[in-house]
């Protein structure tokens, strides 16, 4: 193998640039030419590909987002569209590809591998919803963004006998909510794993106020579970707290990556290059119990969802 490529796909995540840097420099150190694919699979189909040198990735380790850009391409599911991508890669002499993204990106990588282009996936998603790895690139940075904002909300909530309802990202995975809830001392955490019962939430808040004499409260809830503004109104109507809703939204995707994300992304990028050099394809890298691994993508996509029940139980004991 003499030439490899790298692309970032799906939602951006802090640390993707650190992974790009690692792939480029690790690849060059291994005697490879490394090509950047701009705007994800869309750029692959449109032949938006160019060679990257060491200097092209200088100083990007500190930057959020992705210098390669990202885009979603539903048509990549079509074999004739993927064939254009394969033809473009072959035109450049690129034999292997590193794909940074989530499970949808992994499926594209597996499909390309089946068409003759060895691909290695790197988990890059702030939701931490890739079940083949304990942590994905971007999760730690997004978590710290949530923590910083919730800490500020608690300061003002305590001054106004207020209950702040904070919606965080993580539609399919509640890791941001549970980890943020534990680290900020939130009174209630709501995710798909816990389920949602409005009457129970209101009853618990009344208990916190009337029995535990709490002057303020924080409710952290994963997105797309309920209308948080309506919930805040009901908290004002049915408890002594003044309910206020805050939707953190895409602010969670931004910012300079934390040290943890920079290190993780660097390790993942180097591991991906090693895997390609070793002739691997259709696999993804991950970290399990602090050990770097590669696993078959099909196997990774079929793994059961991670359970955080011990963390929820811990929260309930401490609240």
Short mmCIF file of C-alpha atoms in Angstrom, two decimals:
data_model
loop_
_atom_site.label_atom_id
_atom_site.label_comp_id
_atom_site.label_asym_id
_atom_site.label_seq_id
_atom_site.Cartn_x
_atom_site.Cartn_y
_atom_site.Cartn_z
CA UNK A 1 0.00 0.00 0.00
CA UNK A 2 1.41 3.36 -1.04
CA UNK A 3 -1.50 5.77 -0.78
CA UNK A 4 -4.32 6.18 1.74
CA UNK A 5 -7.11 8.70 2.22
CA UNK A 6 -9.05 10.14 5.13
CA UNK A 7 -12.51 11.69 5.35
CA UNK A 8 -14.80 12.92 8.12
CA UNK A 9 -18.50 12.17 7.87
CA UNK A 10 -21.74 12.90 9.69
CA UNK A 11 -21.89 15.39 12.55
CA UNK A 12 -18.64 17.12 13.43
CA UNK A 13 -17.02 16.37 16.77
CA UNK A 14 -14.16 18.12 18.61
CA UNK A 15 -11.05 16.01 18.12
CA UNK A 16 -11.67 15.12 14.48
CA UNK A 17 -8.84 17.45 13.47
CA UNK A 18 -6.52 15.71 15.90
CA UNK A 19 -7.42 12.41 14.22
CA UNK A 20 -6.75 13.90 10.76
CA UNK A 21 -3.36 15.14 11.95
CA UNK A 22 -2.48 11.74 13.37
CA UNK A 23 -3.47 9.86 10.21
CA UNK A 24 -1.51 12.24 7.97
CA UNK A 25 1.67 12.24 10.04
CA UNK A 26 1.55 8.57 10.99
CA UNK A 27 0.93 7.71 7.34
CA UNK A 28 3.84 9.81 6.13
CA UNK A 29 6.09 8.28 8.80
CA UNK A 30 5.11 4.86 7.43
CA UNK A 31 6.18 5.92 3.94
CA UNK A 32 2.66 6.50 2.61
CA UNK A 33 1.11 9.36 0.69
CA UNK A 34 -1.99 10.61 2.47
CA UNK A 35 -4.93 12.26 0.71
CA UNK A 36 -7.68 14.32 2.29
CA UNK A 37 -11.25 13.85 1.05
CA UNK A 38 -13.23 17.06 1.52
CA UNK A 39 -16.92 17.07 2.56
CA UNK A 40 -17.24 13.42 3.46
CA UNK A 41 -18.70 10.85 1.10
CA UNK A 42 -20.04 13.67 -1.08
CA UNK A 43 -16.47 14.79 -1.73
CA UNK A 44 -15.49 11.23 -2.47
CA UNK A 45 -18.15 11.00 -5.18
CA UNK A 46 -17.30 14.47 -6.55
CA UNK A 47 -13.56 13.74 -6.56
CA UNK A 48 -12.83 16.52 -4.08
CA UNK A 49 -9.55 14.90 -3.07
CA UNK A 50 -6.04 16.29 -2.65
CA UNK A 51 -2.74 15.19 -1.19
CA UNK A 52 -1.90 16.38 2.32
CA UNK A 53 1.57 17.12 3.63
CA UNK A 54 2.79 17.41 7.21
CA UNK A 55 2.45 21.19 7.11
CA UNK A 56 -1.19 20.97 6.07
CA UNK A 57 -2.08 19.61 9.51
CA UNK A 58 0.11 21.91 11.61
CA UNK A 59 -1.67 23.47 14.59
CA UNK A 60 -5.04 21.82 13.85
CA UNK A 61 -4.87 19.58 16.94
CA UNK A 62 -6.24 22.48 19.00
CA UNK A 63 -9.16 23.25 16.67
CA UNK A 64 -12.73 22.01 16.93
CA UNK A 65 -14.74 20.94 13.88
CA UNK A 66 -12.99 19.36 10.91
CA UNK A 67 -10.74 21.01 8.32
CA UNK A 68 -11.92 18.44 5.78
CA UNK A 69 -15.55 19.39 6.20
CA UNK A 70 -18.44 16.97 6.48
CA UNK A 71 -21.66 16.28 4.61
CA UNK A 72 -24.40 13.69 4.59
CA UNK A 73 -25.09 11.82 1.35
CA UNK A 74 -28.14 9.55 1.41
CA UNK A 75 -27.45 8.46 -2.17
CA UNK A 76 -24.25 6.77 -1.04
CA UNK A 77 -26.46 3.77 -0.27
CA UNK A 78 -26.76 3.26 -4.05
CA UNK A 79 -24.12 1.00 -5.55
CA UNK A 80 -23.76 3.16 -8.67
CA UNK A 81 -22.97 6.18 -6.50
CA UNK A 82 -20.42 4.23 -4.49
CA UNK A 83 -18.85 3.03 -7.73
CA UNK A 84 -18.09 6.66 -8.62
CA UNK A 85 -16.31 6.98 -5.29
CA UNK A 86 -14.31 3.81 -5.92
CA UNK A 87 -13.37 4.99 -9.42
CA UNK A 88 -12.14 8.31 -8.02
CA UNK A 89 -10.04 6.59 -5.38
CA UNK A 90 -8.53 4.26 -7.96
CA UNK A 91 -7.76 7.23 -10.21
CA UNK A 92 -5.64 8.67 -7.40
CA UNK A 93 -4.13 5.28 -6.61
CA UNK A 94 -5.65 5.30 -3.12
CA UNK A 95 -5.91 1.76 -1.76
CA UNK A 96 -7.10 2.39 1.79
CA UNK A 97 -9.38 4.88 3.51
CA UNK A 98 -9.83 6.09 7.08
CA UNK A 99 -13.40 7.16 7.85
CA UNK A 100 -14.09 9.26 10.95
CA UNK A 101 -17.73 9.38 12.02
CA UNK A 102 -20.65 7.48 13.49
CA UNK A 103 -22.52 4.31 12.63
CA UNK A 104 -23.83 5.65 9.31
CA UNK A 105 -20.26 6.47 8.32
CA UNK A 106 -19.24 2.97 9.36
CA UNK A 107 -21.83 1.45 7.03
CA UNK A 108 -20.40 3.43 4.13
CA UNK A 109 -16.91 2.26 5.06
CA UNK A 110 -18.02 -1.37 5.14
CA UNK A 111 -19.71 -1.01 1.74
CA UNK A 112 -16.53 0.44 0.22
CA UNK A 113 -14.46 -2.38 1.71
CA UNK A 114 -16.74 -4.89 0.00
CA UNK A 115 -16.02 -3.05 -3.27
CA UNK A 116 -12.26 -3.41 -2.90
CA UNK A 117 -11.18 -0.34 -0.90
CA UNK A 118 -9.97 -1.30 2.56
CA UNK A 119 -11.54 1.04 5.11
CA UNK A 120 -10.92 1.58 8.80
CA UNK A 121 -13.49 3.45 10.89
CA UNK A 122 -12.68 5.86 13.70
CA UNK A 123 -15.54 6.66 16.13
CA UNK A 124 -16.21 10.40 16.04
CA UNK A 125 -19.50 11.44 17.66
CA UNK A 126 -20.27 13.60 20.68
CA UNK A 127 -23.18 11.31 21.65
CA UNK A 128 -20.84 8.40 22.46
CA UNK A 129 -23.30 6.07 20.73
CA UNK A 130 -20.77 3.72 19.10
CA UNK A 131 -21.11 0.55 21.14
CA UNK A 132 -17.78 -1.01 20.09
CA UNK A 133 -15.80 1.60 22.03
CA UNK A 134 -16.04 2.91 25.56
CA UNK A 135 -15.54 6.47 24.32
CA UNK A 136 -15.74 8.21 20.97
CA UNK A 137 -13.92 11.33 19.80
CA UNK A 138 -15.80 14.47 20.89
CA UNK A 139 -17.73 13.06 23.83
CA UNK A 140 -15.43 14.39 26.53
CA UNK A 141 -15.35 17.89 25.05
CA UNK A 142 -19.13 18.00 24.65
CA UNK A 143 -19.56 16.72 28.19
CA UNK A 144 -17.32 19.45 29.59
CA UNK A 145 -19.31 22.05 27.62
CA UNK A 146 -22.51 20.75 29.21
CA UNK A 147 -20.95 20.75 32.68
CA UNK A 148 -19.71 24.34 32.32
CA UNK A 149 -23.16 25.56 31.30
CA UNK A 150 -25.08 23.59 33.92
CA UNK A 151 -22.76 24.86 36.64
CA UNK A 152 -23.60 28.42 35.60
CA UNK A 153 -27.30 27.67 35.53
CA UNK A 154 -27.14 26.24 39.03
CA UNK A 155 -25.63 29.49 40.30
CA UNK A 156 -28.57 31.52 39.03
CA UNK A 157 -31.14 28.87 39.92
CA UNK A 158 -30.07 28.93 43.55
CA UNK A 159 -30.70 32.67 43.64
CA UNK A 160 -34.30 32.46 42.42
CA UNK A 161 -35.80 29.25 43.85
CA UNK A 162 -35.72 27.94 40.31
CA UNK A 163 -35.73 24.58 38.58
CA UNK A 164 -33.64 24.58 35.42
CA UNK A 165 -34.57 22.00 32.80
CA UNK A 166 -31.55 21.46 30.58
CA UNK A 167 -31.88 19.62 27.27
CA UNK A 168 -28.67 18.00 26.05
CA UNK A 169 -27.87 16.14 22.85
CA UNK A 170 -28.01 12.36 22.63
CA UNK A 171 -31.22 11.18 21.01
CA UNK A 172 -30.23 7.50 20.88
CA UNK A 173 -27.69 7.49 23.70
CA UNK A 174 -28.08 9.16 27.07
CA UNK A 175 -24.40 9.29 27.99
CA UNK A 176 -24.16 13.08 27.89
CA UNK A 177 -27.15 13.33 30.23
CA UNK A 178 -26.06 10.73 32.78
CA UNK A 179 -22.42 11.79 32.91
CA UNK A 180 -23.37 15.47 33.12
CA UNK A 181 -26.01 14.72 35.73
CA UNK A 182 -23.54 12.90 37.94
CA UNK A 183 -20.83 15.52 37.63
CA UNK A 184 -23.08 18.52 38.25
CA UNK A 185 -25.21 17.01 41.01
CA UNK A 186 -28.44 17.22 39.01
CA UNK A 187 -31.54 16.22 40.95
CA UNK A 188 -33.21 14.40 38.02
CA UNK A 189 -31.76 12.77 34.89
CA UNK A 190 -34.06 11.71 32.06
CA UNK A 191 -33.00 9.61 29.07
CA UNK A 192 -34.58 6.93 26.91
CA UNK A 193 -33.02 4.43 29.29
CA UNK A 194 -34.84 5.86 32.32
CA UNK A 195 -38.10 6.48 30.49
CA UNK A 196 -40.19 9.59 31.02
CA UNK A 197 -43.16 9.99 33.34
CA UNK A 198 -44.17 13.64 33.71
CA UNK A 199 -46.24 13.11 36.86
CA UNK A 200 -43.33 11.30 38.51
CA UNK A 201 -40.95 14.14 37.66
CA UNK A 202 -43.31 16.71 39.18
CA UNK A 203 -43.85 14.56 42.28
CA UNK A 204 -40.10 14.16 42.80
CA UNK A 205 -39.55 17.90 42.50
CA UNK A 206 -42.25 18.57 45.10
CA UNK A 207 -40.53 16.03 47.36
CA UNK A 208 -37.17 17.76 46.91
CA UNK A 209 -38.73 21.09 47.84
CA UNK A 210 -41.12 20.12 50.64
CA UNK A 211 -39.23 17.26 52.31
CA UNK A 212 -35.59 17.84 51.47
CA UNK A 213 -35.97 21.62 51.60
CA UNK A 214 -34.05 22.21 48.38
CA UNK A 215 -34.03 25.82 47.22
CA UNK A 216 -33.30 24.96 43.60
CA UNK A 217 -33.10 21.95 41.28
CA UNK A 218 -31.57 20.84 38.00
CA UNK A 219 -33.26 18.45 35.57
CA UNK A 220 -31.08 17.15 32.73
CA UNK A 221 -32.93 15.51 29.86
CA UNK A 222 -31.83 14.01 26.55
CA UNK A 223 -33.19 15.61 23.38
CA UNK A 224 -36.40 14.51 21.64
CA UNK A 225 -38.01 13.05 24.75
CA UNK A 226 -40.45 15.87 25.50
CA UNK A 227 -41.00 19.58 24.99
CA UNK A 228 -38.74 21.01 27.70
CA UNK A 229 -40.36 24.44 27.56
CA UNK A 230 -43.75 22.91 28.27
CA UNK A 231 -42.25 20.83 31.07
CA UNK A 232 -40.77 23.97 32.63
CA UNK A 233 -44.21 25.62 32.51
CA UNK A 234 -45.77 22.64 34.30
CA UNK A 235 -43.04 22.72 36.94
CA UNK A 236 -43.98 26.34 37.65
CA UNK A 237 -47.68 25.39 37.84
CA UNK A 238 -47.38 22.23 39.94
CA UNK A 239 -44.46 22.86 42.29
CA UNK A 240 -42.98 25.69 44.29
CA UNK A 241 -40.11 26.01 41.85
CA UNK A 242 -40.03 28.49 39.00
CA UNK A 243 -39.35 26.35 35.94
CA UNK A 244 -36.98 27.51 33.22
CA UNK A 245 -35.86 25.56 30.14
CA UNK A 246 -32.48 25.76 28.43
CA UNK A 247 -31.68 23.94 25.20
CA UNK A 248 -27.91 23.79 24.78
CA UNK A 249 -28.16 22.63 21.16
CA UNK A 250 -25.20 22.73 18.81
CA UNK A 251 -23.01 24.67 21.22
CA UNK A 252 -22.16 21.17 22.49
CA UNK A 253 -20.44 20.35 19.18
CA UNK A 254 -18.07 23.30 19.23
CA UNK A 255 -14.94 24.38 20.99
CA UNK A 256 -11.33 23.33 21.27
CA UNK A 257 -11.07 19.63 22.15
CA UNK A 258 -10.10 18.62 25.65
CA UNK A 259 -6.77 16.93 26.35
CA UNK A 260 -8.58 13.59 26.62
CA UNK A 261 -10.14 13.97 23.17
CA UNK A 262 -6.85 15.08 21.63
CA UNK A 263 -5.03 12.05 23.02
CA UNK A 264 -7.81 9.64 22.10
CA UNK A 265 -8.05 10.98 18.55
CA UNK A 266 -4.29 10.81 18.11
CA UNK A 267 -4.22 7.20 19.29
CA UNK A 268 -7.15 6.28 17.05
CA UNK A 269 -5.57 7.91 13.99
CA UNK A 270 -2.27 6.13 14.46
CA UNK A 271 -4.03 2.80 15.12
CA UNK A 272 -6.08 3.19 11.93
CA UNK A 273 -2.94 3.70 9.83
CA UNK A 274 -1.32 0.66 11.42
CA UNK A 275 -4.40 -1.40 10.58
CA UNK A 276 -4.35 -0.34 6.92
CA UNK A 277 -0.64 -1.07 6.61
CA UNK A 278 -1.31 -4.52 8.08
CA UNK A 279 -3.86 -5.15 5.32
CA UNK A 280 -6.97 -4.82 7.45
CA UNK A 281 -10.25 -3.56 6.03
CA UNK A 282 -13.85 -3.36 7.12
CA UNK A 283 -12.80 -2.78 10.71
CA UNK A 284 -13.05 0.07 13.21
CA UNK A 285 -10.82 1.16 16.06
CA UNK A 286 -11.93 1.69 19.61
CA UNK A 287 -10.85 1.75 23.23
CA UNK A 288 -12.15 -0.91 25.60
CA UNK A 289 -10.99 -0.89 29.22
CA UNK A 290 -8.16 1.48 28.21
CA UNK A 291 -6.91 -0.90 25.50
CA UNK A 292 -6.84 0.11 21.82
CA UNK A 293 -8.57 -2.48 19.63
CA UNK A 294 -9.89 -3.04 16.13
CA UNK A 295 -13.15 -4.88 15.53
CA UNK A 296 -15.08 -5.94 12.45
CA UNK A 297 -17.51 -3.18 11.48
CA UNK A 298 -20.43 -5.54 10.98
CA UNK A 299 -19.83 -6.98 14.45
CA UNK A 300 -19.52 -3.49 15.90
CA UNK A 301 -22.86 -2.41 14.44
CA UNK A 302 -24.62 -5.46 15.90
CA UNK A 303 -23.38 -5.08 19.47
CA UNK A 304 -26.05 -4.50 22.13
CA UNK A 305 -26.51 -0.96 23.40
CA UNK A 306 -24.30 0.03 26.30
CA UNK A 307 -26.17 0.10 29.58
CA UNK A 308 -25.49 2.81 32.14
CA UNK A 309 -27.69 1.33 34.86
CA UNK A 310 -24.87 1.32 37.46
CA UNK A 311 -24.42 5.07 36.90
CA UNK A 312 -28.14 5.74 37.23
CA UNK A 313 -28.24 3.65 40.43
CA UNK A 314 -25.30 5.64 41.78
CA UNK A 315 -27.07 8.90 41.01
CA UNK A 316 -30.22 7.76 42.78
CA UNK A 317 -28.24 6.88 45.91
CA UNK A 318 -26.58 10.29 46.02
CA UNK A 319 -29.38 12.68 45.08
#
